[in-house]
Every structure is written in C-alpha cells, then in structure tokens.
C-alpha cells in the first residue's frame, strides 16, 4: 500500500496575464529594431526603426491579437516621418511545444500618408514574414514561475484559509494546457504538480 501522504497532487488552475504585463517584454525585443529588407544584390536597406509597441485585442474578424508598432522612417523619401503599423495575428497554442504559433497575419499602415503606408506595408510584409515563418513564442513561463515562487513562500509559512485549517506544501512544476486570448488579457490554463497537506488546527464547539 502506497503512502498517500507522499504522493504528488495535480491540479489545473486558470491564470490571467494582462496584455500590459507583456508590453514591457515586447518593447525590450522590438524598440530600436530596424525594419529592413535585403535586395537581390544582397545589400540591406533600412526603412524604419521601431519606437514603441503595445499588444491589444484585434478588431479584425478572424484575428486574435493586434500589435501596435510606432515607427520612424529612415529613408531619403520619408526622412524622420513617424507612423504606425497594426499587425493583426491569428494564433494557435501548441501544448506539445509549449509555443504560440502564428497561423496568419495582416498588416495595416496608419501614418496619414497613403504612399508611405503602401511603401511601408510592402517592406514590412517581407521583413515580418521572415520573422514569423518560424514559430513565434510568447514566453509566459517567467510570469507564472514568479507567482509560483510567491505561493511556495507562503506555503512554507503555512497558509490559513480559515481559523480552523492550515495548508502547507510545495508546488514543484507546471505545464501550460491552453492559452485563450481575451479582451485585455490571456487566460491560461496550467497544470501544477506538487505536494500539499492540510492540517485541522481547531474544531469549533458547535461542530462537535
């Protein structure tokens, strides 16, 4: 007979991560990066540099997310002109690879200059296609691990959900089961494994 007190527990838990939480990570990756294209002769031309980026829900049918990118042009024709690109993404989560795959995307220019919009979209389409033809990975793990560490710290000290019960234990590892994009956040279903024990510290007189 196994010792059930030593067996691992496994629970599924919904976790919310707001788009704003991911904005800082996106900015670190994108701000300062150049939108460029390589010509047939192998020469690389720089079209624009990215100034800011923010994630939001896409308003386009068939797309889940929109990445709002602010940029400044660097070409002689549109020198130091600022504009915006909206990159609409249709995504799908791969639970085996623990990755978010970009299944489709659509670009929109918002610079109030039709010629610049068309020119930028042509360049950006090639640039972004090269980036997205590989799997895009939004790494939620650091955010979830940070919260699990906080929970473990509390479990070490014992959590008292009520006066009568004390909880202790340790959350060992986790796996993302599904990712659902919402209006302003991701709802992530995770499976957690660990050890836990509940201690009855007091029995109220009216329960005897």
Tab-separated table of C-alpha atoms in Angstrom:
chain	number	residue	atom	x	y	z
A	1	UNK	CA	0.000	0.000	0.000
A	2	UNK	CA	1.436	3.384	-1.043
A	3	UNK	CA	1.845	6.218	1.398
A	4	UNK	CA	-0.736	8.695	0.096
A	5	UNK	CA	0.840	11.490	2.144
A	6	UNK	CA	3.914	11.268	-0.097
A	7	UNK	CA	2.012	11.163	-3.401
A	8	UNK	CA	2.068	14.184	-5.644
A	9	UNK	CA	-1.058	16.216	-6.216
A	10	UNK	CA	-2.009	17.576	-9.638
A	11	UNK	CA	-4.392	20.478	-10.146
A	12	UNK	CA	-5.483	22.628	-13.059
A	13	UNK	CA	-5.551	26.347	-12.421
A	14	UNK	CA	-6.659	29.293	-14.590
A	15	UNK	CA	-4.115	32.142	-14.694
A	16	UNK	CA	-4.749	35.649	-16.028
A	17	UNK	CA	-1.925	37.627	-17.653
A	18	UNK	CA	-2.850	41.106	-18.874
A	19	UNK	CA	-1.548	42.409	-22.181
A	20	UNK	CA	0.074	45.292	-20.293
A	21	UNK	CA	2.216	42.798	-18.382
A	22	UNK	CA	3.673	41.589	-21.702
A	23	UNK	CA	4.136	45.058	-23.191
A	24	UNK	CA	7.438	45.629	-21.395
A	25	UNK	CA	8.866	42.362	-22.742
A	26	UNK	CA	7.685	43.259	-26.256
A	27	UNK	CA	9.254	46.699	-26.028
A	28	UNK	CA	12.555	45.192	-24.947
A	29	UNK	CA	12.509	42.961	-28.019
A	30	UNK	CA	11.231	45.444	-30.607
A	31	UNK	CA	12.063	49.039	-29.668
A	32	UNK	CA	15.181	50.128	-31.512
A	33	UNK	CA	14.989	47.268	-34.024
A	34	UNK	CA	15.081	48.324	-37.654
A	35	UNK	CA	12.610	47.343	-40.369
A	36	UNK	CA	14.912	46.413	-43.232
A	37	UNK	CA	14.963	44.372	-46.406
A	38	UNK	CA	17.695	42.670	-48.385
A	39	UNK	CA	17.829	43.420	-52.104
A	40	UNK	CA	18.640	40.968	-54.883
A	41	UNK	CA	22.246	42.149	-54.816
A	42	UNK	CA	22.479	41.270	-51.131
A	43	UNK	CA	22.528	44.876	-49.975
A	44	UNK	CA	20.399	45.580	-46.912
A	45	UNK	CA	18.252	48.725	-46.912
A	46	UNK	CA	16.919	50.143	-43.651
A	47	UNK	CA	13.416	51.560	-43.981
A	48	UNK	CA	12.429	52.496	-40.441
A	49	UNK	CA	13.217	51.995	-36.765
A	50	UNK	CA	10.658	50.910	-34.162
A	51	UNK	CA	9.857	53.420	-31.400
A	52	UNK	CA	7.195	51.658	-29.340
A	53	UNK	CA	4.971	48.559	-29.282
A	54	UNK	CA	1.791	47.518	-27.467
A	55	UNK	CA	-0.391	44.419	-27.526
A	56	UNK	CA	-4.194	44.518	-27.764
A	57	UNK	CA	-7.192	42.547	-28.993
A	58	UNK	CA	-7.646	42.649	-32.754
A	59	UNK	CA	-10.835	44.186	-34.113
A	60	UNK	CA	-10.426	42.297	-37.392
A	61	UNK	CA	-12.575	39.214	-37.912
A	62	UNK	CA	-10.522	36.042	-37.912
A	63	UNK	CA	-7.652	37.531	-35.889
A	64	UNK	CA	-6.978	37.247	-32.169
A	65	UNK	CA	-4.386	39.911	-31.345
A	66	UNK	CA	-3.094	43.197	-32.702
A	67	UNK	CA	0.418	44.540	-32.214
A	68	UNK	CA	0.507	48.341	-32.403
A	69	UNK	CA	4.003	49.386	-33.559
A	70	UNK	CA	5.087	53.030	-33.698
A	71	UNK	CA	7.998	53.745	-36.032
A	72	UNK	CA	10.172	56.461	-37.555
A	73	UNK	CA	11.194	56.259	-41.211
A	74	UNK	CA	14.855	56.483	-42.200
A	75	UNK	CA	14.679	56.683	-45.999
A	76	UNK	CA	15.566	59.767	-48.015
A	77	UNK	CA	11.995	59.968	-49.375
A	78	UNK	CA	10.289	59.810	-45.952
A	79	UNK	CA	13.041	61.035	-43.641
A	80	UNK	CA	12.113	61.106	-39.909
A	81	UNK	CA	8.389	60.661	-40.551
A	82	UNK	CA	6.507	58.912	-37.756
A	83	UNK	CA	3.717	56.415	-38.334
A	84	UNK	CA	2.080	53.272	-37.002
A	85	UNK	CA	1.673	49.681	-38.124
A	86	UNK	CA	-1.076	47.433	-36.801
A	87	UNK	CA	-0.045	43.805	-37.076
A	88	UNK	CA	-3.116	41.566	-36.710
A	89	UNK	CA	-2.324	37.988	-35.650
A	90	UNK	CA	-4.283	34.750	-35.755
A	91	UNK	CA	-2.690	32.470	-33.175
A	92	UNK	CA	-2.884	28.876	-32.004
A	93	UNK	CA	-1.314	27.269	-28.935
A	94	UNK	CA	0.748	24.085	-29.347
A	95	UNK	CA	0.670	22.255	-25.974
A	96	UNK	CA	3.424	19.821	-27.016
A	97	UNK	CA	5.932	22.556	-27.887
A	98	UNK	CA	4.519	24.981	-25.282
A	99	UNK	CA	4.535	27.625	-28.017
A	100	UNK	CA	2.097	30.057	-29.561
A	101	UNK	CA	2.101	29.670	-33.322
A	102	UNK	CA	1.191	32.487	-35.688
A	103	UNK	CA	-1.181	30.922	-38.212
A	104	UNK	CA	-1.918	34.091	-40.181
A	105	UNK	CA	-1.215	37.830	-40.046
A	106	UNK	CA	-2.329	41.061	-41.670
A	107	UNK	CA	-0.640	44.464	-41.774
A	108	UNK	CA	-2.247	47.897	-41.695
A	109	UNK	CA	-0.389	51.211	-42.010
A	110	UNK	CA	-1.677	54.246	-40.082
A	111	UNK	CA	0.628	57.136	-40.982
A	112	UNK	CA	-1.880	59.514	-42.670
A	113	UNK	CA	0.273	59.220	-45.792
A	114	UNK	CA	-1.100	56.780	-48.368
A	115	UNK	CA	2.172	56.456	-50.292
A	116	UNK	CA	4.197	55.867	-47.138
A	117	UNK	CA	1.634	53.354	-45.870
A	118	UNK	CA	1.793	51.335	-49.093
A	119	UNK	CA	5.566	51.533	-49.262
A	120	UNK	CA	5.948	50.541	-45.608
A	121	UNK	CA	3.485	47.666	-45.872
A	122	UNK	CA	5.396	46.239	-48.842
A	123	UNK	CA	8.698	46.406	-46.947
A	124	UNK	CA	7.258	45.318	-43.593
A	125	UNK	CA	5.432	42.362	-45.144
A	126	UNK	CA	8.730	40.931	-46.333
A	127	UNK	CA	10.507	41.802	-43.080
A	128	UNK	CA	7.777	40.412	-40.820
A	129	UNK	CA	7.264	37.298	-42.953
A	130	UNK	CA	10.903	36.413	-42.332
A	131	UNK	CA	10.306	36.850	-38.604
A	132	UNK	CA	7.022	34.923	-38.477
A	133	UNK	CA	7.728	31.994	-40.773
A	134	UNK	CA	9.359	30.496	-37.697
A	135	UNK	CA	7.215	29.908	-34.620
A	136	UNK	CA	6.571	32.944	-32.529
A	137	UNK	CA	6.879	32.228	-28.830
A	138	UNK	CA	5.260	34.348	-26.169
A	139	UNK	CA	7.058	33.145	-23.075
A	140	UNK	CA	4.594	33.120	-20.177
A	141	UNK	CA	6.809	30.886	-18.032
A	142	UNK	CA	8.747	33.633	-16.173
A	143	UNK	CA	5.483	35.345	-15.145
A	144	UNK	CA	3.921	32.090	-13.914
A	145	UNK	CA	7.125	30.913	-12.184
A	146	UNK	CA	7.309	34.239	-10.329
A	147	UNK	CA	3.820	33.712	-8.917
A	148	UNK	CA	4.541	30.080	-8.019
A	149	UNK	CA	7.601	31.208	-6.048
A	150	UNK	CA	5.407	33.608	-4.077
A	151	UNK	CA	2.892	30.830	-3.373
A	152	UNK	CA	5.667	28.488	-2.234
A	153	UNK	CA	6.994	31.150	0.126
A	154	UNK	CA	3.547	31.389	1.687
A	155	UNK	CA	3.153	27.595	1.827
A	156	UNK	CA	6.450	27.355	3.729
A	157	UNK	CA	4.973	29.648	6.367
A	158	UNK	CA	1.607	27.819	6.241
A	159	UNK	CA	-1.462	29.355	4.625
A	160	UNK	CA	-4.569	29.653	6.793
A	161	UNK	CA	-7.662	29.901	4.562
A	162	UNK	CA	-9.715	29.825	7.774
A	163	UNK	CA	-9.150	29.783	11.510
A	164	UNK	CA	-9.583	26.032	11.608
A	165	UNK	CA	-7.393	24.944	8.680
A	166	UNK	CA	-3.686	25.356	7.883
A	167	UNK	CA	-2.154	24.468	4.491
A	168	UNK	CA	1.493	23.696	3.746
A	169	UNK	CA	3.382	22.125	0.877
A	170	UNK	CA	5.433	22.829	-2.214
A	171	UNK	CA	4.477	23.417	-5.869
A	172	UNK	CA	7.093	21.596	-7.926
A	173	UNK	CA	6.442	22.208	-11.631
A	174	UNK	CA	3.794	23.270	-14.107
A	175	UNK	CA	2.725	22.825	-17.721
A	176	UNK	CA	0.574	25.130	-19.831
A	177	UNK	CA	-2.512	23.301	-21.139
A	178	UNK	CA	-4.228	26.046	-23.142
A	179	UNK	CA	-3.986	29.766	-23.915
A	180	UNK	CA	-7.113	31.807	-24.661
A	181	UNK	CA	-6.741	35.470	-25.719
A	182	UNK	CA	-9.406	37.791	-24.305
A	183	UNK	CA	-10.265	41.475	-24.467
A	184	UNK	CA	-7.300	42.710	-22.442
A	185	UNK	CA	-5.582	39.566	-21.166
A	186	UNK	CA	-4.634	35.962	-21.774
A	187	UNK	CA	-6.484	33.275	-19.834
A	188	UNK	CA	-4.004	30.472	-19.384
A	189	UNK	CA	-4.897	27.013	-18.108
A	190	UNK	CA	-1.952	25.433	-16.296
A	191	UNK	CA	-1.454	22.049	-14.683
A	192	UNK	CA	0.544	22.159	-11.444
A	193	UNK	CA	2.226	19.262	-9.662
A	194	UNK	CA	3.441	19.369	-6.104
A	195	UNK	CA	2.918	18.258	-2.541
A	196	UNK	CA	0.410	19.649	-0.059
A	197	UNK	CA	-1.110	18.801	3.264
A	198	UNK	CA	-4.000	20.352	5.172
A	199	UNK	CA	-3.959	20.413	8.956
A	200	UNK	CA	-7.075	20.792	11.061
A	201	UNK	CA	-5.901	23.123	13.815
A	202	UNK	CA	-9.183	23.692	15.599
A	203	UNK	CA	-12.617	22.124	15.805
A	204	UNK	CA	-15.356	24.654	16.641
A	205	UNK	CA	-17.522	23.607	19.587
A	206	UNK	CA	-20.691	23.850	17.518
A	207	UNK	CA	-19.262	21.243	15.092
A	208	UNK	CA	-18.668	18.621	17.786
